[in-house]
Amino acid sequence: MGRWEPGARERLQRAALELYVERGFEQTTVAEITNRAGLTERTFFRHFADKREVLFSGQDELLESCVNTIVGAPEATAPLDAVAEALQAISARFEERREFSRQRQTVIAANAGLQERELLKLAALASATADALRRRGVTEPTASLAAEAGVAVFKIAFERWIGEPGGRTLADVIQDSLDHLKAATAG
Amino acid sequence: MGRWEPGARERLQRAALELYVERGFEQTTVAEITNRAGLTERTFFRHFADKREVLFSGQDELLESCVNTIVGAPEATAPLDAVAEALQAISARFEERREFSRQRQTVIAANAGLQERELLKLAALASATADALRRRGVTEPTASLAAEAGVAVFKIAFERWIGEPGGRTLADVIQDSLDHLKAATAG
């Protein structure tokens, strides 16, 4: 099975993102990615099913982490606040990889197929979030509405955070966006 | 160019939806649709670019109508209320075609490619809505948040309306969903 390459996953992701930004996602081959990373294709396919998965791997774990936070939140926590807490809890993973996140956003924005996949992932996050809220006893339509609103807050906060030159953390921007949504719905 | 067939568009849509529900979207051909409708392929392609467009045609007009309602709403109307008004204004077009809407939802739910297209259309609606709010002087991130929240309300209200056996109008379910969202964000 070949030897274990330390940091191989991160090297492959970095090389792939660089190439997607430089040449476009469609034009980049797995061979080019492994060349730039100085690794074999065999190593690539041990980490990723295909070149698209470089952009979307790890999302199932994030989704699971969100669900666990929501289900385990104190009983008194309001539905939308439980969702916001869960999204803030996962934001640390993006914080460490701001440049990767920025490049990833650029690549996805330039490709309709990747955009559709991203939207499908966000829809799956909203659906799992609504399910977690129902497990807390939240009834419909509040569970689905709080889930969709929470994911919308995350999506917009993420874009703002990516676009801001340094400064606030993603968790802060999520909180600020949530406050703006609350003000807009109270208005 | 062949003669004009009265009601051809609706006959083609009805025949297509029946076949998509019976056999699946992928398995249905344009020839089968025109056979069932008793019309020619030439007539089909005068109305629709392909068999997918039967499901998505008319959406650009809905989006334009939403934008116009938002831009033209009284100055004192709060952002989210302007969005809700626009969505209620277009709901009449679905009201007349409840069974078509229900079948359409079933077909889309069964096909990942169609789901992705539906999500992309909703994302375009949110983006156009945010733009319309900015033209009213609403600042960011409130414009984007109110737009995303409004589209989320519409999406969930639509699913509830489709699933309810008669009774309330779509406009009523939109208002009720909006009230639930307001209660959830205030909570």
Short mmCIF file of C-alpha atoms in Angstrom, two decimals:
data_model
loop_
_atom_site.label_atom_id
_atom_site.label_comp_id
_atom_site.label_asym_id
_atom_site.label_seq_id
_atom_site.Cartn_x
_atom_site.Cartn_y
_atom_site.Cartn_z
CA MET A 1 0.00 0.00 0.00
CA GLY A 2 3.02 2.36 -0.12
CA ARG A 3 4.41 4.29 2.81
CA TRP A 4 2.56 6.93 4.81
CA GLU A 5 3.42 10.47 3.77
CA PRO A 6 3.25 12.91 6.70
CA GLY A 7 1.11 15.95 5.87
CA ALA A 8 0.23 14.48 2.48
CA ARG A 9 -3.43 15.44 2.70
CA GLU A 10 -2.67 19.10 3.42
CA ARG A 11 0.04 19.25 0.72
CA LEU A 12 -2.38 17.82 -1.84
CA GLN A 13 -5.10 20.27 -0.85
CA ARG A 14 -2.75 23.24 -1.03
CA ALA A 15 -1.39 22.18 -4.43
CA ALA A 16 -4.89 21.51 -5.78
CA LEU A 17 -6.26 24.87 -4.65
CA GLU A 18 -3.31 26.74 -6.16
CA LEU A 19 -3.88 25.01 -9.49
CA TYR A 20 -7.66 25.50 -9.44
CA VAL A 21 -7.11 29.23 -8.88
CA GLU A 22 -4.37 29.50 -11.54
CA ARG A 23 -5.87 27.34 -14.31
CA GLY A 24 -9.48 26.75 -13.36
CA PHE A 25 -11.00 23.65 -11.78
CA GLU A 26 -11.95 21.90 -15.05
CA GLN A 27 -8.50 22.37 -16.60
CA THR A 28 -6.59 20.84 -13.68
CA THR A 29 -5.74 17.12 -13.66
CA VAL A 30 -4.95 14.87 -10.70
CA ALA A 31 -1.50 14.26 -12.26
CA GLU A 32 -0.76 18.00 -12.12
CA ILE A 33 -1.86 18.17 -8.50
CA THR A 34 0.37 15.27 -7.42
CA ASN A 35 3.31 16.67 -9.44
CA ARG A 36 3.10 20.00 -7.70
CA ALA A 37 2.70 18.34 -4.29
CA GLY A 38 5.61 15.96 -5.02
CA LEU A 39 3.42 12.93 -4.28
CA THR A 40 2.02 10.00 -6.26
CA GLU A 41 -1.49 9.60 -7.70
CA ARG A 42 -1.82 6.55 -5.49
CA THR A 43 -1.39 8.78 -2.45
CA PHE A 44 -3.94 11.24 -3.87
CA PHE A 45 -6.58 8.55 -4.26
CA ARG A 46 -5.90 7.26 -0.76
CA HIS A 47 -7.12 10.65 0.51
CA PHE A 48 -9.70 11.81 -2.07
CA ALA A 49 -12.18 10.02 -4.33
CA ASP A 50 -11.63 12.62 -7.09
CA LYS A 51 -10.44 16.18 -7.63
CA ARG A 52 -13.82 17.60 -6.59
CA GLU A 53 -13.58 15.95 -3.17
CA VAL A 54 -10.52 18.08 -2.37
CA LEU A 55 -13.04 20.95 -2.04
CA PHE A 56 -15.78 19.10 -0.16
CA SER A 57 -14.08 16.53 2.09
CA GLY A 58 -14.60 16.88 5.83
CA GLN A 59 -18.10 18.35 5.50
CA ASP A 60 -19.82 15.25 6.87
CA GLU A 61 -17.84 15.65 10.10
CA LEU A 62 -18.83 19.32 10.33
CA LEU A 63 -22.47 18.39 9.85
CA GLU A 64 -22.26 15.71 12.53
CA SER A 65 -20.56 18.13 14.91
CA CYS A 66 -23.38 20.68 14.37
CA VAL A 67 -26.04 18.08 15.05
CA ASN A 68 -24.33 16.99 18.28
CA THR A 69 -24.01 20.57 19.56
CA ILE A 70 -27.69 21.30 18.87
CA VAL A 71 -28.93 18.08 20.46
CA GLY A 72 -26.71 18.66 23.52
CA ALA A 73 -27.48 22.37 24.06
CA PRO A 74 -29.06 23.37 27.41
CA GLU A 75 -32.82 22.89 27.43
CA ALA A 76 -33.53 26.59 27.86
CA THR A 77 -31.62 27.57 24.69
CA ALA A 78 -33.93 28.99 21.99
CA PRO A 79 -33.90 27.10 18.65
CA LEU A 80 -32.07 29.72 16.57
CA ASP A 81 -29.53 30.31 19.35
CA ALA A 82 -28.79 26.57 19.51
CA VAL A 83 -28.14 26.64 15.76
CA ALA A 84 -25.91 29.71 16.07
CA GLU A 85 -23.90 28.05 18.87
CA ALA A 86 -23.35 24.98 16.70
CA LEU A 87 -22.16 27.10 13.77
CA GLN A 88 -19.83 29.09 16.01
CA ALA A 89 -18.44 25.84 17.40
CA ILE A 90 -17.40 24.64 13.93
CA SER A 91 -16.07 28.03 12.88
CA ALA A 92 -12.68 27.37 14.56
CA ARG A 93 -11.88 24.84 11.85
CA PHE A 94 -12.24 27.52 9.18
CA GLU A 95 -10.38 30.09 11.27
CA GLU A 96 -7.12 28.15 10.98
CA ARG A 97 -7.52 27.97 7.21
CA ARG A 98 -8.69 31.37 6.16
CA GLU A 99 -6.57 31.52 2.98
CA PHE A 100 -7.67 28.02 1.96
CA SER A 101 -11.31 29.04 2.56
CA ARG A 102 -10.87 32.20 0.49
CA GLN A 103 -9.32 30.34 -2.43
CA ARG A 104 -11.97 27.63 -2.21
CA GLN A 105 -14.73 30.27 -2.42
CA THR A 106 -13.10 31.81 -5.51
CA VAL A 107 -12.89 28.43 -7.25
CA ILE A 108 -16.51 27.52 -6.46
CA ALA A 109 -17.83 30.92 -7.55
CA ALA A 110 -16.24 30.38 -10.98
CA ASN A 111 -17.88 26.99 -11.68
CA ALA A 112 -21.66 26.36 -11.88
CA GLY A 113 -21.33 22.64 -11.14
CA LEU A 114 -19.35 23.31 -7.96
CA GLN A 115 -21.85 25.99 -6.93
CA GLU A 116 -24.68 23.48 -7.27
CA ARG A 117 -22.79 20.98 -5.16
CA GLU A 118 -22.12 23.63 -2.51
CA LEU A 119 -25.83 24.54 -2.41
CA LEU A 120 -26.74 20.86 -2.07
CA LYS A 121 -24.33 20.56 0.88
CA LEU A 122 -25.86 23.63 2.53
CA ALA A 123 -29.35 22.18 1.97
CA ALA A 124 -28.20 18.94 3.63
CA LEU A 125 -26.85 20.98 6.57
CA ALA A 126 -30.22 22.77 6.92
CA SER A 127 -32.07 19.47 6.78
CA ALA A 128 -29.85 17.81 9.43
CA THR A 129 -30.15 20.94 11.59
CA ALA A 130 -33.96 20.87 11.42
CA ASP A 131 -33.85 17.20 12.36
CA ALA A 132 -31.63 17.95 15.38
CA LEU A 133 -34.04 20.69 16.51
CA ARG A 134 -37.00 18.30 16.26
CA ARG A 135 -35.07 15.89 18.49
CA ARG A 136 -35.02 18.74 21.06
CA GLY A 137 -38.81 18.88 20.87
CA VAL A 138 -39.00 21.93 18.58
CA THR A 139 -42.18 21.67 16.48
CA GLU A 140 -42.72 22.47 12.81
CA PRO A 141 -42.55 24.86 11.07
CA THR A 142 -40.26 26.47 13.67
CA ALA A 143 -37.61 23.72 13.41
CA SER A 144 -37.25 24.08 9.62
CA LEU A 145 -37.42 27.88 9.71
CA ALA A 146 -34.79 28.22 12.44
CA ALA A 147 -32.56 25.74 10.58
CA GLU A 148 -32.86 27.55 7.24
CA ALA A 149 -32.38 30.94 8.90
CA GLY A 150 -29.31 29.64 10.77
CA VAL A 151 -27.73 28.27 7.60
CA ALA A 152 -28.49 31.56 5.82
CA VAL A 153 -26.72 33.43 8.64
CA PHE A 154 -23.73 31.09 8.31
CA LYS A 155 -23.55 31.48 4.52
CA ILE A 156 -23.65 35.27 4.65
CA ALA A 157 -21.30 35.50 7.65
CA PHE A 158 -18.84 33.24 5.82
CA GLU A 159 -18.85 35.48 2.73
CA ARG A 160 -18.38 38.59 4.88
CA TRP A 161 -15.54 36.98 6.84
CA ILE A 162 -13.78 35.88 3.63
CA GLY A 163 -14.12 39.38 2.19
CA GLU A 164 -12.88 41.28 5.26
CA PRO A 165 -9.18 42.05 5.39
CA GLY A 166 -8.28 40.49 8.76
CA GLY A 167 -9.78 41.55 12.03
CA ARG A 168 -12.86 39.74 13.26
CA THR A 169 -13.13 36.00 13.77
CA LEU A 170 -15.74 33.99 11.88
CA ALA A 171 -17.53 33.32 15.20
CA ASP A 172 -17.81 37.09 15.75
CA VAL A 173 -19.17 37.69 12.25
CA ILE A 174 -21.74 34.88 12.79
CA GLN A 175 -22.90 36.56 16.02
CA ASP A 176 -23.06 39.97 14.34
CA SER A 177 -25.04 38.55 11.39
CA LEU A 178 -27.44 36.80 13.76
CA ASP A 179 -28.00 40.11 15.60
CA HIS A 180 -28.74 41.81 12.27
CA LEU A 181 -31.23 39.09 11.34
CA LYS A 182 -32.95 39.45 14.71
CA ALA A 183 -33.17 43.22 14.23
CA ALA A 184 -34.55 42.76 10.70
CA THR A 185 -37.28 40.33 11.79
CA ALA A 186 -38.22 42.49 14.79
CA GLY A 187 -38.35 45.65 12.64
CA MET B 1 -43.80 27.26 -38.99
CA GLY B 2 -46.92 25.10 -38.46
CA ARG B 3 -50.22 26.30 -37.06
CA TRP B 4 -50.77 27.65 -33.57
CA GLU B 5 -52.20 25.03 -31.19
CA PRO B 6 -54.47 26.60 -28.55
CA GLY B 7 -53.46 25.52 -25.03
CA ALA B 8 -50.46 23.60 -26.41
CA ARG B 9 -48.11 24.78 -23.70
CA GLU B 10 -50.39 23.62 -20.87
CA ARG B 11 -51.14 20.28 -22.60
CA LEU B 12 -47.42 19.62 -23.01
CA GLN B 13 -46.72 20.51 -19.39
CA ARG B 14 -49.53 18.29 -18.13
CA ALA B 15 -48.43 15.35 -20.30
CA ALA B 16 -44.77 15.80 -19.29
CA LEU B 17 -45.52 15.92 -15.58
CA GLU B 18 -47.69 12.79 -15.79
CA LEU B 19 -44.89 10.91 -17.52
CA TYR B 20 -42.18 12.18 -15.16
CA VAL B 21 -44.25 10.95 -12.20
CA GLU B 22 -45.08 7.59 -13.83
CA ARG B 23 -41.69 6.69 -15.35
CA GLY B 24 -39.18 9.08 -13.85
CA PHE B 25 -37.69 12.21 -15.40
CA GLU B 26 -34.63 10.53 -16.95
CA GLN B 27 -36.64 7.77 -18.60
CA THR B 28 -39.09 10.11 -20.36
CA THR B 29 -38.41 11.30 -23.91
CA VAL B 30 -39.74 14.37 -25.70
CA ALA B 31 -41.37 12.01 -28.24
CA GLU B 32 -43.38 10.35 -25.48
CA ILE B 33 -44.48 13.73 -24.14
CA THR B 34 -45.69 14.95 -27.53
CA ASN B 35 -47.42 11.60 -28.22
CA ARG B 36 -49.38 11.82 -25.00
CA ALA B 37 -50.26 15.47 -25.60
CA GLY B 38 -51.26 14.72 -29.21
CA LEU B 39 -48.85 17.37 -30.51
CA THR B 40 -45.66 17.43 -32.60
CA GLU B 41 -42.06 17.70 -31.39
CA ARG B 42 -41.87 20.88 -33.41
CA THR B 43 -44.59 22.37 -31.20
CA PHE B 44 -42.77 21.16 -28.09
CA PHE B 45 -39.55 22.91 -29.04
CA ARG B 46 -41.43 26.07 -29.90
CA HIS B 47 -42.38 26.25 -26.19
CA PHE B 48 -39.46 24.60 -24.34
CA ALA B 49 -35.71 24.34 -24.96
CA ASP B 50 -35.65 20.79 -23.54
CA LYS B 51 -37.58 18.45 -21.25
CA ARG B 52 -36.04 20.04 -18.14
CA GLU B 53 -37.39 23.48 -19.07
CA VAL B 54 -40.95 22.13 -18.69
CA LEU B 55 -40.22 22.21 -14.95
CA PHE B 56 -38.41 25.55 -14.76
CA SER B 57 -39.97 27.82 -17.39
CA GLY B 58 -41.62 31.01 -16.18
CA GLN B 59 -39.29 31.47 -13.22
CA ASP B 60 -37.52 34.49 -14.68
CA GLU B 61 -40.87 36.30 -14.84
CA LEU B 62 -41.58 35.40 -11.19
CA LEU B 63 -38.19 36.73 -10.16
CA GLU B 64 -38.75 39.96 -12.08
CA SER B 65 -42.19 40.36 -10.51
CA CYS B 66 -40.66 39.93 -7.02
CA VAL B 67 -38.00 42.53 -7.69
CA ASN B 68 -40.60 45.03 -8.94
CA THR B 69 -42.83 44.55 -5.88
CA ILE B 70 -39.89 45.06 -3.50
CA VAL B 71 -38.58 48.14 -5.27
CA GLY B 72 -42.10 49.62 -5.41
CA ALA B 73 -43.15 48.88 -1.80
CA PRO B 74 -44.06 51.88 0.42
CA GLU B 75 -41.00 53.51 1.95
CA ALA B 76 -42.03 52.62 5.53
CA THR B 77 -42.22 48.86 4.81
CA ALA B 78 -39.56 46.88 6.72
CA PRO B 79 -37.14 44.84 4.53
CA LEU B 80 -38.45 41.38 5.43
CA ASP B 81 -42.06 42.53 5.09
CA ALA B 82 -41.34 43.89 1.61
CA VAL B 83 -39.91 40.47 0.67
CA ALA B 84 -42.93 38.68 2.14
CA GLU B 85 -45.31 40.94 0.21
CA ALA B 86 -43.48 40.16 -3.03
CA LEU B 87 -43.67 36.40 -2.38
CA GLN B 88 -47.37 36.62 -1.53
CA ALA B 89 -47.95 38.58 -4.73
CA ILE B 90 -46.51 35.76 -6.87
CA SER B 91 -48.25 33.02 -4.89
CA ALA B 92 -51.48 33.42 -6.90
CA ARG B 93 -49.76 31.87 -9.92
CA PHE B 94 -49.08 28.69 -7.93
CA GLU B 95 -52.56 28.72 -6.37
CA GLU B 96 -54.20 28.03 -9.74
CA ARG B 97 -51.89 25.09 -10.34
CA ARG B 98 -51.67 23.27 -7.04
CA GLU B 99 -51.71 19.77 -8.54
CA PHE B 100 -49.04 20.72 -11.10
CA SER B 101 -46.93 22.18 -8.26
CA ARG B 102 -47.35 19.02 -6.18
CA GLN B 103 -46.33 16.73 -9.05
CA ARG B 104 -43.42 19.00 -9.91
CA GLN B 105 -42.15 18.81 -6.31
CA THR B 106 -42.33 14.98 -6.39
CA VAL B 107 -40.34 14.81 -9.64
CA ILE B 108 -37.65 17.19 -8.40
CA ALA B 109 -37.30 15.40 -5.04
CA ALA B 110 -36.55 12.16 -6.92
CA ASN B 111 -33.67 13.55 -9.03
CA ALA B 112 -30.43 15.05 -7.65
CA GLY B 113 -29.70 17.02 -10.83
CA LEU B 114 -33.13 18.67 -10.72
CA GLN B 115 -32.72 19.41 -7.01
CA GLU B 116 -29.44 21.19 -7.72
CA ARG B 117 -31.10 23.24 -10.44
CA GLU B 118 -33.96 24.14 -8.10
CA LEU B 119 -31.48 25.25 -5.41
CA LEU B 120 -29.59 27.36 -7.96
CA LYS B 121 -32.87 29.04 -8.97
CA LEU B 122 -33.69 29.77 -5.30
CA ALA B 123 -30.17 31.18 -4.81
CA ALA B 124 -30.73 33.44 -7.84
CA LEU B 125 -34.04 34.58 -6.31
CA ALA B 126 -32.28 35.41 -3.01
CA SER B 127 -29.56 37.30 -4.85
CA ALA B 128 -32.05 39.35 -6.93
CA THR B 129 -34.09 40.02 -3.78
CA ALA B 130 -31.03 41.32 -1.90
CA ASP B 131 -30.26 43.54 -4.86
CA ALA B 132 -33.82 44.93 -4.87
CA LEU B 133 -33.55 45.69 -1.14
CA ARG B 134 -30.26 47.53 -1.67
CA ARG B 135 -32.03 49.65 -4.30
CA ARG B 136 -34.45 50.62 -1.49
CA GLY B 137 -31.47 51.81 0.55
CA VAL B 138 -31.26 48.76 2.83
CA THR B 139 -27.62 48.28 3.88
CA GLU B 140 -25.58 45.07 4.21
CA PRO B 141 -25.70 42.59 5.84
CA THR B 142 -29.41 43.28 6.45
CA ALA B 143 -30.30 43.19 2.73
CA SER B 144 -28.74 39.75 2.19
CA LEU B 145 -30.06 38.35 5.48
CA ALA B 146 -33.64 39.53 4.87
CA ALA B 147 -33.47 38.14 1.31
CA GLU B 148 -32.19 34.72 2.41
CA ALA B 149 -34.68 34.58 5.29
CA GLY B 150 -37.52 35.52 2.96
CA VAL B 151 -36.59 32.84 0.42
CA ALA B 152 -36.31 30.30 3.29
CA VAL B 153 -39.83 31.26 4.40
CA PHE B 154 -41.09 30.82 0.85
CA LYS B 155 -39.40 27.42 0.43
CA ILE B 156 -40.80 26.03 3.68
CA ALA B 157 -44.24 27.59 3.17
CA PHE B 158 -44.36 26.06 -0.30
CA GLU B 159 -43.58 22.57 1.05
CA ARG B 160 -46.22 22.96 3.79
CA TRP B 161 -48.84 24.19 1.30
CA ILE B 162 -48.10 21.28 -1.09
CA GLY B 163 -48.40 18.81 1.79
CA GLU B 164 -51.64 20.16 3.24
CA PRO B 165 -54.87 18.59 1.99
CA GLY B 166 -56.74 21.69 0.82
CA GLY B 167 -57.69 24.59 3.03
CA ARG B 168 -55.25 27.48 3.33
CA THR B 169 -53.93 29.50 0.43
CA LEU B 170 -50.19 29.69 -0.23
CA ALA B 171 -50.29 33.40 0.69
CA ASP B 172 -51.75 32.44 4.09
CA VAL B 173 -49.10 29.78 4.70
CA ILE B 174 -46.37 32.31 3.77
CA GLN B 175 -47.76 34.78 6.32
CA ASP B 176 -48.03 32.07 8.98
CA SER B 177 -44.44 30.89 8.31
CA LEU B 178 -43.18 34.47 8.49
CA ASP B 179 -44.92 34.89 11.86
CA HIS B 180 -43.25 31.69 13.11
CA LEU B 181 -39.84 32.93 11.96
CA LYS B 182 -40.40 36.26 13.73
CA ALA B 183 -41.38 34.42 16.93
CA ALA B 184 -38.30 32.15 16.64
CA THR B 185 -35.88 35.04 16.19
CA ALA B 186 -37.48 37.03 19.01
CA GLY B 187 -37.47 34.02 21.35
#
